[in-house]
């Protein structure tokens, strides 16, 4: 019996050994194609990294920007050859923003454009001097790094500017706004997302821009005190104050204005303000999203009082990229 047991144990061990051997061999066979796949991917990755890309429209522009230019080329020819503009949302905007410099702004000279945007381009504004004498009426410097000092250059270059957009251009302070003192024809200005714009800056705006029709102060540091000062601008009919620290006091001041559009989402106004808003007969559009102190009953009362008024209660913060 002992011999039989020993023989059986030997058979079992042999069977286990065979099974382990088969599994090891199967694992080895699986590793071979995996290793080959890794080698292939590494090879193609190396080629893609090391070989120059095909020169499509974008890479041609990048190549021209990055390669040194001939000493025989004049600066004017270089700028004119490597900087082009196309229309985007009503503005002429540089096509090749990679490596775009302030000096490249001179490519605009003589083009006759009336609306120009440098949205999201890393310029400090020293090149704004090249805009002098151009018929530009609308200028976007949104998301740039233009400085307070460069606003003086802009003031000298485009004193007849009608619309200026400085959204998320947080390098601008009250000093920069004061440097725009000769822009008496300015009808619209935007400071969205700039916490450096506060009630003190409103004094400057009121003094230097008497013909403003539209002002956007979304996400700024403006309070009731600043809004009350805005009532000295007699032509103002579009006011955007989403995400500011205003209350019913601001609406009380603005209710005497012939407003057409009023944005006050994410503010601390109450049902009392809705009564004032209902009395602004010229008002066509009001935004009231996320006003926590307004009740559903108050909103329904406004709708009944002004069935012609477009009331926006949807939260557009994600679309507007507001900083709150």
Short mmCIF file of C-alpha atoms in Angstrom, two decimals:
data_model
loop_
_atom_site.label_atom_id
_atom_site.label_comp_id
_atom_site.label_asym_id
_atom_site.label_seq_id
_atom_site.Cartn_x
_atom_site.Cartn_y
_atom_site.Cartn_z
CA UNK A 1 0.00 0.00 0.00
CA UNK A 2 2.85 2.33 0.82
CA UNK A 3 4.42 1.70 -2.58
CA UNK A 4 1.12 2.40 -4.31
CA UNK A 5 0.71 5.65 -2.44
CA UNK A 6 4.23 6.72 -3.30
CA UNK A 7 3.69 5.87 -6.95
CA UNK A 8 0.42 7.83 -7.01
CA UNK A 9 2.07 10.86 -5.40
CA UNK A 10 4.78 10.70 -8.04
CA UNK A 11 2.21 10.64 -10.80
CA UNK A 12 0.42 13.63 -9.29
CA UNK A 13 3.65 15.58 -9.02
CA UNK A 14 4.48 14.73 -12.60
CA UNK A 15 1.08 15.90 -13.76
CA UNK A 16 1.49 19.18 -11.85
CA UNK A 17 4.93 19.62 -13.35
CA UNK A 18 3.55 19.12 -16.85
CA UNK A 19 0.75 21.61 -16.22
CA UNK A 20 3.25 24.18 -14.88
CA UNK A 21 5.46 23.60 -17.90
CA UNK A 22 2.53 24.10 -20.29
CA UNK A 23 1.50 27.31 -18.55
CA UNK A 24 5.05 28.61 -18.63
CA UNK A 25 5.31 27.84 -22.34
CA UNK A 26 1.92 29.49 -23.03
CA UNK A 27 3.05 32.57 -21.10
CA UNK A 28 6.29 32.67 -23.12
CA UNK A 29 4.35 32.39 -26.38
CA UNK A 30 2.13 35.28 -25.27
CA UNK A 31 5.14 37.43 -24.43
CA UNK A 32 6.62 37.12 -27.93
CA UNK A 33 3.87 39.02 -29.82
CA UNK A 34 3.64 41.56 -26.99
CA UNK A 35 7.35 42.23 -27.23
CA UNK A 36 7.12 42.57 -31.01
CA UNK A 37 4.21 45.02 -30.64
CA UNK A 38 6.22 47.14 -28.19
CA UNK A 39 9.17 47.21 -30.60
CA UNK A 40 6.96 48.25 -33.52
CA UNK A 41 5.33 51.04 -31.53
CA UNK A 42 8.69 52.23 -30.27
CA UNK A 43 10.07 52.27 -33.82
CA UNK A 44 7.19 54.29 -35.24
CA UNK A 45 7.21 56.60 -32.24
CA UNK A 46 10.90 57.27 -32.80
CA UNK A 47 10.33 57.97 -36.48
CA UNK A 48 7.45 60.32 -35.73
CA UNK A 49 9.52 62.14 -33.12
CA UNK A 50 12.74 62.36 -35.09
CA UNK A 51 11.51 62.90 -38.64
CA UNK A 52 10.36 66.40 -39.68
CA UNK A 53 6.59 66.65 -40.20
CA UNK A 54 5.07 67.17 -43.60
CA UNK A 55 4.86 70.88 -44.35
CA UNK A 56 1.14 71.53 -44.27
CA UNK A 57 -0.32 75.02 -43.92
CA UNK A 58 0.36 75.21 -40.16
CA UNK A 59 3.87 73.80 -40.19
CA UNK A 60 4.86 76.02 -43.09
CA UNK A 61 3.94 79.03 -41.00
CA UNK A 62 5.82 77.61 -38.00
CA UNK A 63 8.88 76.90 -40.14
CA UNK A 64 8.90 80.44 -41.45
CA UNK A 65 8.61 81.82 -37.93
CA UNK A 66 11.35 79.68 -36.43
CA UNK A 67 13.93 79.66 -39.22
CA UNK A 68 16.43 82.53 -39.40
CA UNK A 69 15.77 84.97 -42.20
CA UNK A 70 18.15 86.17 -44.86
CA UNK A 71 20.10 89.32 -44.07
CA UNK A 72 18.93 90.71 -47.41
CA UNK A 73 15.27 90.59 -46.38
CA UNK A 74 13.87 93.86 -45.11
CA UNK A 75 11.87 93.83 -41.85
CA UNK A 76 8.73 94.97 -43.67
CA UNK A 77 8.97 92.08 -46.15
CA UNK A 78 9.46 89.55 -43.34
CA UNK A 79 6.43 90.70 -41.41
CA UNK A 80 4.21 90.98 -44.46
CA UNK A 81 5.28 87.54 -45.67
CA UNK A 82 4.83 85.57 -42.48
CA UNK A 83 1.81 87.23 -40.89
CA UNK A 84 -1.64 86.88 -42.40
CA UNK A 85 -5.10 87.68 -41.10
CA UNK A 86 -8.52 86.16 -41.64
CA UNK A 87 -12.00 86.99 -40.38
CA UNK A 88 -13.24 85.26 -37.22
CA UNK A 89 -16.50 86.31 -35.59
CA UNK A 90 -16.42 89.71 -37.21
CA UNK A 91 -12.78 90.46 -36.40
CA UNK A 92 -9.61 90.18 -38.44
CA UNK A 93 -7.37 87.85 -36.42
CA UNK A 94 -3.78 86.65 -37.05
CA UNK A 95 -3.72 83.18 -38.59
CA UNK A 96 -0.30 82.15 -37.33
CA UNK A 97 -0.48 83.06 -33.65
CA UNK A 98 2.46 80.78 -32.77
CA UNK A 99 5.36 83.11 -32.21
CA UNK A 100 3.34 86.23 -33.02
CA UNK A 101 5.23 89.26 -31.69
CA UNK A 102 4.36 92.86 -31.02
CA UNK A 103 6.55 93.78 -33.99
CA UNK A 104 4.27 91.71 -36.21
CA UNK A 105 1.43 94.17 -35.62
CA UNK A 106 3.02 96.36 -38.30
CA UNK A 107 1.64 93.87 -40.85
CA UNK A 108 -1.71 95.62 -40.35
CA UNK A 109 -0.49 98.92 -41.71
CA UNK A 110 -2.36 99.96 -44.81
CA UNK A 111 -4.80 97.02 -44.67
CA UNK A 112 -7.79 99.24 -43.91
CA UNK A 113 -9.30 96.82 -41.38
CA UNK A 114 -11.98 98.24 -39.07
CA UNK A 115 -12.22 95.32 -36.62
CA UNK A 116 -9.07 93.62 -35.31
CA UNK A 117 -8.58 90.96 -32.63
CA UNK A 118 -5.44 89.79 -30.84
CA UNK A 119 -7.46 87.41 -28.65
CA UNK A 120 -5.25 85.08 -26.62
CA UNK A 121 -1.98 86.28 -28.17
CA UNK A 122 0.95 86.93 -25.86
CA UNK A 123 1.63 90.57 -26.71
CA UNK A 124 2.53 93.31 -24.23
CA UNK A 125 1.19 96.16 -26.35
CA UNK A 126 4.44 97.81 -27.41
CA UNK A 127 3.50 97.08 -31.01
CA UNK A 128 0.22 99.00 -30.77
CA UNK A 129 2.15 102.03 -32.05
CA UNK A 130 1.94 100.49 -35.53
CA UNK A 131 -1.84 100.98 -35.53
CA UNK A 132 -1.50 104.76 -35.66
CA UNK A 133 -3.61 106.23 -38.44
CA UNK A 134 -5.44 102.96 -39.17
CA UNK A 135 -9.27 103.09 -39.50
CA UNK A 136 -9.77 100.52 -36.72
CA UNK A 137 -13.01 101.03 -34.79
CA UNK A 138 -13.23 97.73 -32.88
CA UNK A 139 -10.23 96.20 -31.10
CA UNK A 140 -10.05 93.04 -28.99
CA UNK A 141 -7.15 92.64 -26.59
CA UNK A 142 -8.91 89.86 -24.66
CA UNK A 143 -6.61 87.41 -22.86
CA UNK A 144 -3.44 89.30 -23.74
CA UNK A 145 -0.72 90.69 -21.48
CA UNK A 146 -0.88 94.30 -22.62
CA UNK A 147 0.28 96.70 -19.92
CA UNK A 148 -1.00 99.90 -18.38
CA UNK A 149 1.78 101.76 -20.18
CA UNK A 150 0.77 100.30 -23.54
CA UNK A 151 -2.70 101.80 -23.10
CA UNK A 152 -1.04 105.20 -23.49
CA UNK A 153 0.33 103.99 -26.84
CA UNK A 154 -3.13 102.78 -27.84
CA UNK A 155 -4.63 106.12 -26.85
CA UNK A 156 -2.19 107.96 -29.10
CA UNK A 157 -2.62 105.51 -31.99
CA UNK A 158 -6.40 105.04 -32.07
CA UNK A 159 -8.08 107.98 -30.32
CA UNK A 160 -11.24 107.43 -32.41
CA UNK A 161 -11.73 103.81 -31.32
CA UNK A 162 -15.40 102.87 -30.82
CA UNK A 163 -15.20 99.47 -29.08
CA UNK A 164 -12.45 98.04 -26.85
CA UNK A 165 -12.47 94.53 -25.38
CA UNK A 166 -10.16 93.70 -22.44
CA UNK A 167 -11.76 90.49 -21.14
CA UNK A 168 -9.44 88.56 -18.78
CA UNK A 169 -6.66 91.01 -19.53
CA UNK A 170 -5.73 91.14 -15.87
CA UNK A 171 -2.54 93.11 -16.49
CA UNK A 172 -4.68 96.25 -16.84
CA UNK A 173 -5.47 98.36 -13.78
CA UNK A 174 -7.06 101.74 -13.18
CA UNK A 175 -3.85 103.39 -14.32
CA UNK A 176 -4.19 101.75 -17.73
CA UNK A 177 -7.81 102.88 -18.03
CA UNK A 178 -6.75 106.44 -17.21
CA UNK A 179 -4.20 106.25 -20.03
CA UNK A 180 -7.12 105.99 -22.50
CA UNK A 181 -8.25 109.51 -21.63
CA UNK A 182 -8.57 110.77 -25.23
CA UNK A 183 -10.99 108.08 -26.40
CA UNK A 184 -14.07 110.29 -26.20
CA UNK A 185 -15.82 108.36 -28.99
CA UNK A 186 -15.65 105.02 -27.17
CA UNK A 187 -19.11 103.41 -27.13
CA UNK A 188 -18.35 99.99 -25.66
CA UNK A 189 -15.75 98.64 -23.23
CA UNK A 190 -15.35 95.21 -21.61
CA UNK A 191 -13.40 94.29 -18.46
CA UNK A 192 -14.82 90.82 -17.71
CA UNK A 193 -12.85 88.72 -15.24
CA UNK A 194 -10.51 91.48 -14.09
CA UNK A 195 -10.66 91.89 -10.30
CA UNK A 196 -8.46 94.98 -10.54
CA UNK A 197 -11.42 96.88 -11.95
CA UNK A 198 -13.19 98.33 -8.92
CA UNK A 199 -15.34 101.29 -7.92
CA UNK A 200 -12.38 103.68 -8.13
CA UNK A 201 -11.90 102.77 -11.80
CA UNK A 202 -15.55 103.63 -12.47
CA UNK A 203 -14.73 107.26 -11.66
CA UNK A 204 -12.16 107.22 -14.47
CA UNK A 205 -14.56 105.54 -16.88
CA UNK A 206 -17.28 108.10 -16.22
CA UNK A 207 -14.85 110.99 -16.65
CA UNK A 208 -13.15 109.89 -19.85
CA UNK A 209 -15.81 107.90 -21.73
CA UNK A 210 -18.96 110.05 -21.72
CA UNK A 211 -20.42 108.39 -24.83
CA UNK A 212 -20.44 104.81 -23.58
CA UNK A 213 -23.52 102.82 -24.59
CA UNK A 214 -22.37 99.42 -23.35
CA UNK A 215 -20.14 98.34 -20.47
CA UNK A 216 -19.36 94.79 -19.33
CA UNK A 217 -18.08 94.37 -15.77
CA UNK A 218 -18.76 90.65 -15.33
CA UNK A 219 -16.70 89.14 -12.52
CA UNK A 220 -15.02 92.42 -11.56
CA UNK A 221 -14.74 94.02 -8.11
CA UNK A 222 -17.42 96.63 -8.79
CA UNK A 223 -20.04 97.14 -6.05
CA UNK A 224 -23.20 99.22 -5.57
CA UNK A 225 -21.09 102.33 -5.14
CA UNK A 226 -19.54 101.94 -8.59
CA UNK A 227 -22.83 101.14 -10.29
CA UNK A 228 -24.41 104.26 -8.82
CA UNK A 229 -21.61 106.30 -10.41
CA UNK A 230 -22.40 104.76 -13.80
CA UNK A 231 -25.72 106.58 -13.82
CA UNK A 232 -23.80 109.70 -14.83
CA UNK A 233 -23.28 108.12 -18.26
CA UNK A 234 -26.44 109.31 -19.98
CA UNK A 235 -26.11 107.13 -23.09
CA UNK A 236 -25.58 103.83 -21.26
CA UNK A 237 -28.21 101.22 -22.17
CA UNK A 238 -26.39 97.86 -21.92
CA UNK A 239 -24.92 96.97 -18.51
CA UNK A 240 -23.46 93.56 -17.66
CA UNK A 241 -22.85 92.91 -13.95
CA UNK A 242 -22.97 89.12 -13.57
CA UNK A 243 -20.98 87.85 -10.61
CA UNK A 244 -20.42 91.20 -8.94
CA UNK A 245 -21.15 92.17 -5.33
CA UNK A 246 -24.18 94.30 -6.13
CA UNK A 247 -27.55 94.38 -4.38
CA UNK A 248 -30.97 95.99 -4.72
CA UNK A 249 -29.31 99.38 -4.35
CA UNK A 250 -27.77 99.05 -7.82
CA UNK A 251 -31.05 98.11 -9.45
CA UNK A 252 -32.73 101.06 -7.76
CA UNK A 253 -30.17 103.39 -9.35
CA UNK A 254 -30.38 101.74 -12.77
CA UNK A 255 -34.18 101.60 -12.86
CA UNK A 256 -34.26 105.24 -13.92
CA UNK A 257 -32.18 104.44 -17.01
CA UNK A 258 -33.59 103.58 -20.46
CA UNK A 259 -31.82 100.22 -20.33
CA UNK A 260 -32.20 97.65 -23.10
CA UNK A 261 -30.08 94.83 -21.65
CA UNK A 262 -29.22 94.08 -18.03
CA UNK A 263 -27.20 91.09 -16.82
CA UNK A 264 -27.25 90.54 -13.07
CA UNK A 265 -26.91 86.76 -12.66
CA UNK A 266 -25.02 85.50 -9.58
CA UNK A 267 -25.73 88.65 -7.58
CA UNK A 268 -27.48 89.38 -4.27
CA UNK A 269 -30.56 91.12 -5.61
CA UNK A 270 -33.99 90.21 -4.17
CA UNK A 271 -37.63 90.25 -5.25
CA UNK A 272 -37.62 93.98 -4.55
CA UNK A 273 -35.32 94.44 -7.57
CA UNK A 274 -37.71 92.51 -9.80
CA UNK A 275 -40.37 95.13 -9.15
CA UNK A 276 -37.93 97.83 -10.25
CA UNK A 277 -36.88 95.84 -13.32
CA UNK A 278 -40.52 95.45 -14.38
CA UNK A 279 -40.84 99.23 -14.54
CA UNK A 280 -37.97 99.68 -17.02
CA UNK A 281 -40.18 99.84 -20.11
CA UNK A 282 -37.25 99.97 -22.55
CA UNK A 283 -35.72 96.76 -21.17
CA UNK A 284 -35.78 93.86 -23.63
CA UNK A 285 -33.42 91.35 -22.03
CA UNK A 286 -32.50 90.52 -18.42
CA UNK A 287 -30.34 87.73 -17.00
CA UNK A 288 -31.26 86.49 -13.50
CA UNK A 289 -29.59 83.07 -13.20
CA UNK A 290 -28.47 81.87 -9.76
CA UNK A 291 -29.81 84.87 -7.86
CA UNK A 292 -30.38 82.97 -4.63
CA UNK A 293 -32.44 85.69 -2.94
CA UNK A 294 -35.08 85.74 -5.69
CA UNK A 295 -38.07 83.46 -5.10
CA UNK A 296 -40.01 81.53 -7.76
CA UNK A 297 -43.05 83.63 -6.84
CA UNK A 298 -41.13 86.82 -7.50
CA UNK A 299 -39.97 85.51 -10.87
CA UNK A 300 -43.49 84.53 -11.86
CA UNK A 301 -44.76 87.96 -10.89
CA UNK A 302 -42.13 89.56 -13.16
CA UNK A 303 -43.17 87.35 -16.07
CA UNK A 304 -46.80 88.36 -15.68
CA UNK A 305 -45.96 92.04 -15.37
CA UNK A 306 -43.65 91.97 -18.41
CA UNK A 307 -44.63 89.20 -20.84
CA UNK A 308 -42.60 90.98 -23.53
CA UNK A 309 -39.36 90.79 -21.51
CA UNK A 310 -36.85 88.03 -22.34
CA UNK A 311 -35.80 86.61 -18.98
CA UNK A 312 -32.73 84.36 -18.87
CA UNK A 313 -32.51 82.02 -15.89
CA UNK A 314 -30.09 79.46 -17.32
CA UNK A 315 -26.59 79.44 -15.84
CA UNK A 316 -24.08 80.22 -18.58
CA UNK A 317 -21.01 80.28 -16.34
CA UNK A 318 -19.42 77.28 -18.07
CA UNK A 319 -19.84 78.85 -21.50
CA UNK A 320 -18.58 82.25 -20.36
CA UNK A 321 -15.65 80.85 -18.32
CA UNK A 322 -16.46 83.22 -15.48
CA UNK A 323 -14.08 83.26 -12.49
CA UNK A 324 -16.71 82.50 -9.84
#
